[in-house]
CSV table of C-alpha atoms in Angstrom, one decimal:
chain,number,residue,atom,x,y,z
A,1,MET,CA,49.5,42.7,-57.3
A,2,ARG,CA,47.2,41.6,-54.5
A,3,ALA,CA,44.3,40.8,-56.8
A,4,ASP,CA,46.5,38.3,-58.6
A,5,ARG,CA,47.4,36.6,-55.3
A,6,LEU,CA,43.8,36.4,-54.3
A,7,VAL,CA,42.8,34.7,-57.5
A,8,ALA,CA,45.9,32.3,-57.2
A,9,ALA,CA,44.9,31.5,-53.6
A,10,LEU,CA,41.3,30.6,-54.7
A,11,LEU,CA,42.5,28.4,-57.6
A,12,LEU,CA,44.9,26.7,-55.3
A,13,MET,CA,42.1,25.8,-52.9
A,14,GLN,CA,40.0,24.5,-55.8
A,15,SER,CA,42.8,22.2,-56.9
A,16,ARG,CA,43.9,21.0,-53.5
A,17,GLY,CA,40.7,21.2,-51.5
A,18,ARG,CA,42.5,22.6,-48.4
A,19,VAL,CA,45.5,24.8,-47.9
A,20,THR,CA,47.3,26.3,-44.9
A,21,ALA,CA,48.6,29.8,-44.7
A,22,ALA,CA,52.1,28.3,-44.8
A,23,ASP,CA,51.3,26.3,-48.0
A,24,LEU,CA,50.0,29.5,-49.6
A,25,ALA,CA,52.9,31.6,-48.5
A,26,ARG,CA,55.3,29.0,-50.0
A,27,GLU,CA,53.4,28.8,-53.3
A,28,LEU,CA,53.0,32.6,-53.8
A,29,GLU,CA,56.4,33.5,-52.3
A,30,VAL,CA,55.0,35.8,-49.6
A,31,SER,CA,55.2,35.8,-45.9
A,32,VAL,CA,52.8,33.6,-43.8
A,33,ALA,CA,51.3,36.8,-42.4
A,34,THR,CA,50.5,38.1,-45.9
A,35,ALA,CA,49.0,34.7,-46.9
A,36,ARG,CA,46.8,34.7,-43.8
A,37,ARG,CA,45.6,38.2,-44.6
A,38,ASP,CA,44.8,37.2,-48.2
A,39,LEU,CA,42.7,34.3,-47.0
A,40,GLU,CA,40.9,36.5,-44.6
A,41,ALA,CA,40.3,39.0,-47.4
A,42,LEU,CA,38.7,36.3,-49.5
A,43,SER,CA,36.3,35.4,-46.7
A,44,ALA,CA,35.5,39.0,-46.1
A,45,ALA,CA,34.7,39.5,-49.8
A,46,GLY,CA,32.0,36.8,-49.6
A,47,ILE,CA,33.9,33.9,-51.1
A,48,PRO,CA,32.8,30.7,-49.4
A,49,VAL,CA,36.1,29.9,-47.7
A,50,TYR,CA,36.5,29.0,-44.0
A,51,PRO,CA,39.3,28.1,-41.7
A,52,GLN,CA,39.5,24.8,-39.8
A,53,PRO,CA,41.7,25.1,-36.7
A,54,GLY,CA,43.8,22.4,-35.1
A,55,ARG,CA,46.1,19.7,-36.4
A,56,GLY,CA,45.6,19.0,-40.1
A,57,GLY,CA,43.5,22.1,-40.4
A,58,GLY,CA,43.7,24.8,-43.0
A,59,TRP,CA,41.4,26.8,-45.3
A,60,SER,CA,38.8,25.2,-47.6
A,61,LEU,CA,36.0,26.2,-50.0
A,62,VAL,CA,32.7,25.5,-48.4
A,63,GLY,CA,31.1,22.3,-49.9
A,64,GLY,CA,33.8,22.1,-52.5
A,65,ALA,CA,32.5,25.3,-54.2
A,66,ARG,CA,34.2,26.4,-57.4
A,67,THR,CA,34.6,29.8,-59.0
A,68,ASP,CA,35.3,30.0,-62.7
A,69,LEU,CA,34.2,32.1,-65.7
A,70,SER,CA,31.1,30.1,-66.2
A,71,GLY,CA,29.8,31.8,-63.0
A,72,LEU,CA,30.0,35.3,-64.5
A,73,SER,CA,26.9,37.3,-65.2
A,74,ALA,CA,26.4,38.9,-68.6
A,75,ALA,CA,27.3,42.4,-67.2
A,76,GLU,CA,30.4,41.0,-65.4
A,77,ALA,CA,31.6,39.3,-68.6
A,78,GLN,CA,31.1,42.5,-70.6
A,79,ALA,CA,33.0,44.6,-68.0
A,80,LEU,CA,35.9,42.1,-67.9
A,81,PHE,CA,36.3,42.1,-71.7
A,82,LEU,CA,36.0,45.8,-72.0
A,83,LEU,CA,38.9,46.0,-69.6
A,84,VAL,CA,41.1,43.3,-71.2
A,85,GLY,CA,40.3,44.0,-74.8
A,86,PRO,CA,42.5,47.0,-75.4
A,87,ALA,CA,45.6,45.2,-74.0
A,88,ALA,CA,45.2,42.4,-76.6
A,89,ALA,CA,45.9,44.9,-79.3
A,90,VAL,CA,49.5,45.4,-78.2
A,91,SER,CA,50.3,42.1,-76.5
A,92,GLY,CA,50.3,38.6,-78.1
A,93,GLU,CA,50.1,37.0,-74.7
A,94,ALA,CA,47.0,39.1,-73.8
A,95,LYS,CA,45.4,38.1,-77.2
A,96,ALA,CA,45.9,34.4,-76.4
A,97,ALA,CA,44.6,34.8,-72.9
A,98,LEU,CA,41.5,36.6,-74.3
A,99,ARG,CA,40.8,33.7,-76.7
A,100,LYS,CA,41.0,31.3,-73.8
A,101,LEU,CA,38.7,33.5,-71.7
A,102,VAL,CA,36.1,33.6,-74.5
A,103,ARG,CA,36.1,29.8,-74.7
A,104,ALA,CA,35.6,29.5,-70.9
A,105,LEU,CA,32.4,31.6,-71.0
A,106,PRO,CA,28.9,30.2,-71.4
A,107,ARG,CA,28.0,30.1,-75.1
A,108,THR,CA,25.2,32.7,-74.6
A,109,PHE,CA,27.7,35.3,-73.5
A,110,ARG,CA,30.5,34.8,-76.1
A,111,ALA,CA,29.2,37.0,-78.8
A,112,GLU,CA,28.8,40.0,-76.5
A,113,ALA,CA,32.1,39.3,-74.9
A,114,GLU,CA,33.9,39.3,-78.2
A,115,ALA,CA,32.2,42.5,-79.2
A,116,ALA,CA,33.1,44.1,-75.9
A,117,ALA,CA,36.8,43.1,-76.4
A,118,SER,CA,37.0,45.0,-79.7
A,119,ALA,CA,34.8,47.9,-78.6
A,120,THR,CA,37.5,50.2,-77.3
A,121,MET,CA,41.2,50.9,-77.9
A,122,ILE,CA,43.8,52.9,-76.1
A,123,ASP,CA,45.9,55.5,-78.0
A,124,PRO,CA,48.5,56.8,-75.4
A,125,THR,CA,50.0,59.3,-77.9
A,126,ARG,CA,49.1,62.9,-77.2
A,127,TRP,CA,47.9,65.2,-80.0
A,128,GLY,CA,50.9,66.6,-81.9
A,129,GLU,CA,53.3,63.9,-80.6
A,130,ARG,CA,54.8,60.9,-82.2
A,131,ASP,CA,54.1,57.5,-80.9
A,132,ARG,CA,56.6,56.5,-78.2
A,133,PRO,CA,57.6,52.9,-78.3
A,134,ARG,CA,57.4,51.0,-75.0
A,135,SER,CA,60.8,50.6,-73.4
A,136,PRO,CA,62.1,47.1,-73.2
A,137,LEU,CA,63.2,47.9,-69.7
A,138,VAL,CA,59.5,47.8,-68.7
A,139,GLU,CA,59.1,44.1,-69.4
A,140,LEU,CA,62.5,43.3,-67.8
A,141,LEU,CA,61.5,45.2,-64.6
A,142,GLN,CA,58.0,43.6,-64.6
A,143,THR,CA,59.7,40.1,-64.7
A,144,ALA,CA,62.0,41.1,-61.8
A,145,VAL,CA,59.0,42.3,-59.8
A,146,VAL,CA,57.1,39.1,-60.3
A,147,ARG,CA,60.1,36.9,-59.6
A,148,ARG,CA,61.2,39.0,-56.7
A,149,LEU,CA,64.8,39.5,-57.8
A,150,LYS,CA,67.1,42.4,-57.0
A,151,VAL,CA,68.0,44.6,-59.9
A,152,ARG,CA,71.2,46.6,-60.4
A,153,LEU,CA,70.1,49.9,-61.9
A,154,THR,CA,72.2,52.5,-63.6
A,155,TYR,CA,70.2,55.7,-63.3
A,156,ARG,CA,70.9,59.0,-65.0
A,157,ASP,CA,73.1,61.3,-62.9
A,158,ARG,CA,72.9,59.0,-59.9
A,159,GLY,CA,75.2,56.1,-60.9
A,160,GLU,CA,74.6,52.5,-60.1
A,161,ARG,CA,72.6,51.1,-57.2
A,162,LEU,CA,71.1,47.7,-56.2
A,163,ILE,CA,67.3,47.9,-55.6
A,164,ASP,CA,64.4,45.7,-54.7
A,165,PRO,CA,61.7,46.2,-57.4
A,166,TRP,CA,58.2,46.4,-55.8
A,167,GLY,CA,56.0,47.6,-58.7
A,168,LEU,CA,55.5,49.5,-61.9
A,169,VAL,CA,53.0,52.3,-62.7
A,170,ASP,CA,52.1,53.6,-66.1
A,171,LYS,CA,50.9,57.3,-65.7
A,172,ASP,CA,50.1,59.2,-68.8
A,173,ASP,CA,52.3,56.9,-70.9
A,174,VAL,CA,55.3,57.5,-68.6
A,175,TRP,CA,56.5,54.4,-66.6
A,176,TYR,CA,57.6,54.7,-63.0
A,177,LEU,CA,59.3,52.0,-60.9
A,178,ILE,CA,58.7,51.9,-57.1
A,179,ALA,CA,61.5,50.1,-55.3
A,180,GLY,CA,63.2,49.6,-52.1
A,181,THR,CA,66.8,51.0,-51.7
A,182,GLU,CA,69.3,51.3,-48.9
A,183,ARG,CA,67.7,54.7,-48.1
A,184,GLY,CA,64.1,53.4,-48.2
A,185,GLN,CA,61.3,53.5,-50.8
A,186,ARG,CA,62.2,55.4,-53.9
A,187,THR,CA,60.5,56.2,-57.3
A,188,PHE,CA,62.4,56.0,-60.6
A,189,ARG,CA,61.3,57.1,-64.0
A,190,VAL,CA,62.0,54.2,-66.3
A,191,ASP,CA,62.9,56.5,-69.2
A,192,ARG,CA,65.8,57.8,-67.1
A,193,ILE,CA,67.2,54.3,-66.4
A,194,ILE,CA,70.2,53.7,-68.5
A,195,ALA,CA,70.6,50.0,-67.7
A,196,ALA,CA,68.9,47.4,-65.5
A,197,ASP,CA,70.4,44.0,-64.8
A,198,PRO,CA,68.4,41.5,-62.7
A,199,THR,CA,70.5,39.5,-60.2
A,200,ASP,CA,70.0,36.1,-58.7
A,201,GLU,CA,69.5,37.7,-55.2
A,202,PRO,CA,66.0,37.5,-53.8
A,203,ALA,CA,64.4,40.9,-53.4
A,204,GLU,CA,62.8,42.0,-50.1
A,205,ARG,CA,59.4,43.7,-49.9
A,206,PRO,CA,57.4,44.8,-46.8
A,207,ASP,CA,54.6,42.5,-46.0
A,208,ASP,CA,52.1,45.4,-45.8
A,209,PHE,CA,53.2,46.9,-49.1
A,210,THR,CA,50.5,47.6,-51.7
A,211,LEU,CA,51.3,49.3,-55.0
A,212,ALA,CA,48.1,51.3,-55.1
A,213,GLU,CA,48.8,52.8,-51.6
A,214,ALA,CA,52.4,53.5,-52.4
A,215,TRP,CA,51.6,55.2,-55.6
A,216,GLU,CA,48.9,57.3,-53.9
A,217,THR,CA,51.6,58.6,-51.5
A,218,VAL,CA,53.9,59.4,-54.4
A,219,VAL,CA,51.2,61.3,-56.3
A,220,GLY,CA,50.4,63.3,-53.1
A,221,GLN,CA,54.1,64.3,-52.7
A,222,VAL,CA,54.5,65.3,-56.3
A,223,GLU,CA,51.3,67.3,-56.4
A,224,GLN,CA,52.4,69.1,-53.2
A,225,LYS,CA,55.6,70.1,-54.9
A,226,ARG,CA,53.6,71.3,-58.0
A,227,SER,CA,51.4,73.5,-55.8
A,228,ARG,CA,53.9,75.4,-53.7
A,229,THR,CA,52.8,78.8,-55.0
A,230,TRP,CA,49.1,79.8,-55.1
A,231,ALA,CA,47.6,82.9,-56.8
A,232,SER,CA,44.1,84.4,-56.6
A,233,VAL,CA,42.9,85.5,-60.0
A,234,LEU,CA,39.7,86.9,-61.6
A,235,VAL,CA,38.5,85.4,-64.9
A,236,GLU,CA,35.3,85.7,-67.0
A,237,SER,CA,33.1,82.8,-65.9
A,238,ARG,CA,32.7,81.7,-69.5
A,239,PHE,CA,36.4,81.0,-69.7
A,240,LEU,CA,36.6,79.2,-66.4
A,241,TRP,CA,36.6,75.8,-68.0
A,242,VAL,CA,39.8,76.6,-69.9
A,243,LEU,CA,41.6,77.3,-66.6
A,244,GLN,CA,40.1,74.2,-65.1
A,245,ASP,CA,41.3,72.1,-68.0
A,246,HIS,CA,44.8,73.5,-67.9
A,247,PHE,CA,45.4,73.5,-64.1
A,248,GLY,CA,43.3,70.5,-63.2
A,249,ARG,CA,43.3,69.9,-59.4
A,250,HIS,CA,45.3,73.1,-59.0
A,251,CYS,CA,42.4,75.3,-59.9
A,252,GLU,CA,39.9,75.9,-57.1
A,253,ILE,CA,36.8,78.2,-57.3
A,254,GLU,CA,36.7,80.8,-54.6
A,255,ALA,CA,33.6,82.8,-55.5
A,256,GLU,CA,31.3,83.8,-58.4
A,257,LEU,CA,31.0,87.5,-58.7
A,258,ALA,CA,28.0,89.6,-59.8
A,259,ASP,CA,29.9,91.1,-62.7
A,260,GLY,CA,30.2,87.8,-64.5
A,261,ARG,CA,33.6,86.9,-63.3
A,262,THR,CA,34.8,84.1,-61.0
A,263,ARG,CA,37.6,84.3,-58.5
A,264,VAL,CA,39.8,81.2,-58.5
A,265,ARG,CA,43.0,80.0,-56.8
A,266,LEU,CA,45.6,78.6,-59.1
A,267,ALA,CA,48.8,76.7,-58.2
A,268,ALA,CA,52.2,76.0,-59.7
A,269,PRO,CA,55.7,75.2,-58.4
A,270,THR,CA,57.0,78.8,-58.5
A,271,PRO,CA,55.7,82.4,-59.1
A,272,ARG,CA,57.5,82.3,-62.5
A,273,ASP,CA,55.7,79.1,-63.5
A,274,LEU,CA,52.3,80.7,-62.7
A,275,ALA,CA,53.2,83.9,-64.6
A,276,ARG,CA,54.3,82.0,-67.7
A,277,ASN,CA,51.0,80.1,-67.7
A,278,LEU,CA,49.0,83.3,-67.3
A,279,ALA,CA,50.9,85.8,-69.4
A,280,GLY,CA,49.2,84.7,-72.6
A,281,TRP,CA,45.8,85.6,-71.2
A,282,GLY,CA,46.7,89.3,-71.3
A,283,SER,CA,43.9,91.4,-69.8
A,284,MET,CA,41.4,88.6,-69.8
A,285,ILE,CA,42.8,87.6,-66.4
A,286,GLU,CA,43.5,89.8,-63.4
A,287,VAL,CA,45.9,88.5,-60.8
A,288,LEU,CA,45.0,89.8,-57.3
A,289,ASP,CA,47.8,88.3,-55.3
A,290,PRO,CA,50.5,87.4,-54.4
A,291,PRO,CA,52.7,90.3,-55.4
A,292,SER,CA,55.5,87.9,-56.5
A,293,VAL,CA,53.3,86.6,-59.4
A,294,ARG,CA,52.2,90.1,-60.3
A,295,ALA,CA,55.9,91.2,-60.4
A,296,GLU,CA,56.8,88.2,-62.7
A,297,LEU,CA,53.9,89.2,-65.1
A,298,GLY,CA,55.2,92.8,-65.1
A,299,ARG,CA,58.7,91.6,-65.9
A,300,ILE,CA,57.4,89.4,-68.8
A,301,GLY,CA,55.3,92.3,-70.1
A,302,ALA,CA,58.3,94.6,-70.0
A,303,GLU,CA,60.5,92.2,-71.8
A,304,LEU,CA,57.9,91.7,-74.6
A,305,THR,CA,57.4,95.4,-74.9
A,306,SER,CA,61.1,96.0,-75.1
A,307,ARG,CA,61.5,93.4,-77.9
A,308,TYR,CA,58.3,93.8,-79.9
A,309,GLY,CA,56.9,97.2,-79.0
A,310,GLY,CA,59.8,99.6,-79.8
A,311,GLY,CA,60.7,101.5,-83.0
A,312,GLY,CA,57.7,103.7,-82.7
A,313,GLN,CA,55.3,101.0,-83.8
A,314,GLU,CA,52.0,100.9,-82.1
A,315,VAL,CA,51.3,97.7,-80.1
A,316,GLN,CA,47.9,96.4,-81.1
């Protein structure tokens, strides 16, 4: 991650006094252009670093300045430990790191930092589901990303392929691997990977690659596929929050009507998906268009009537 590289660059300057972009690139295993951009980013962020051109030049901290945890404010220390604390509950390494961070803080901050570290926890299990253990493939792939080694993947229904691992993303307790392949950037669900074998071959990664930007593109593509069909519906305004909670970003308010109802646009991959999600609302929702969704609702209604409304029984 870029934040890790920036911290490493800063610590390297503190230990050596002066570094060149080539030195940094060699230490961090990145290109010289990437190292130079990282140094410029530190300077732009207000860190007192400056370049010295010419023979024997490089980048240095102004006046031998140092940055460590003792320079954190109380609010910054609390924010840091609120973030790191939950990870310590599931990782022995994170717990050890947390203890070292506490010892590095000024004594006046330690009590609040320790309290912040235990103030929150993360339970990724959804209601009604069993806890899903973290796949050992995640740690294996993380190591391959950090060490920049190619991995031979066996992916469900796609056979074996050699990939360059670029980064991992945990979204809603599902892990995804973003990697380079012979066909360009691809995204793999880790739970669909049957086997992963790191090789000794160095992995390649574009100099301008950032995991956050790559994932934002992936999310945009997935959400576009999930919103191929839009429907305009009327719902009582007091139930609007239920639709918003269920459809999320795929629920857009169009207008609030005088009769206490709200017209909204809802999206799903297909008309059938929309109809399945709306059928349980019965007459509480009126679908205005498109006709394809109305037809699917009619089909579902006819099937239910045929199965449960026959035999002369009155449908309540």
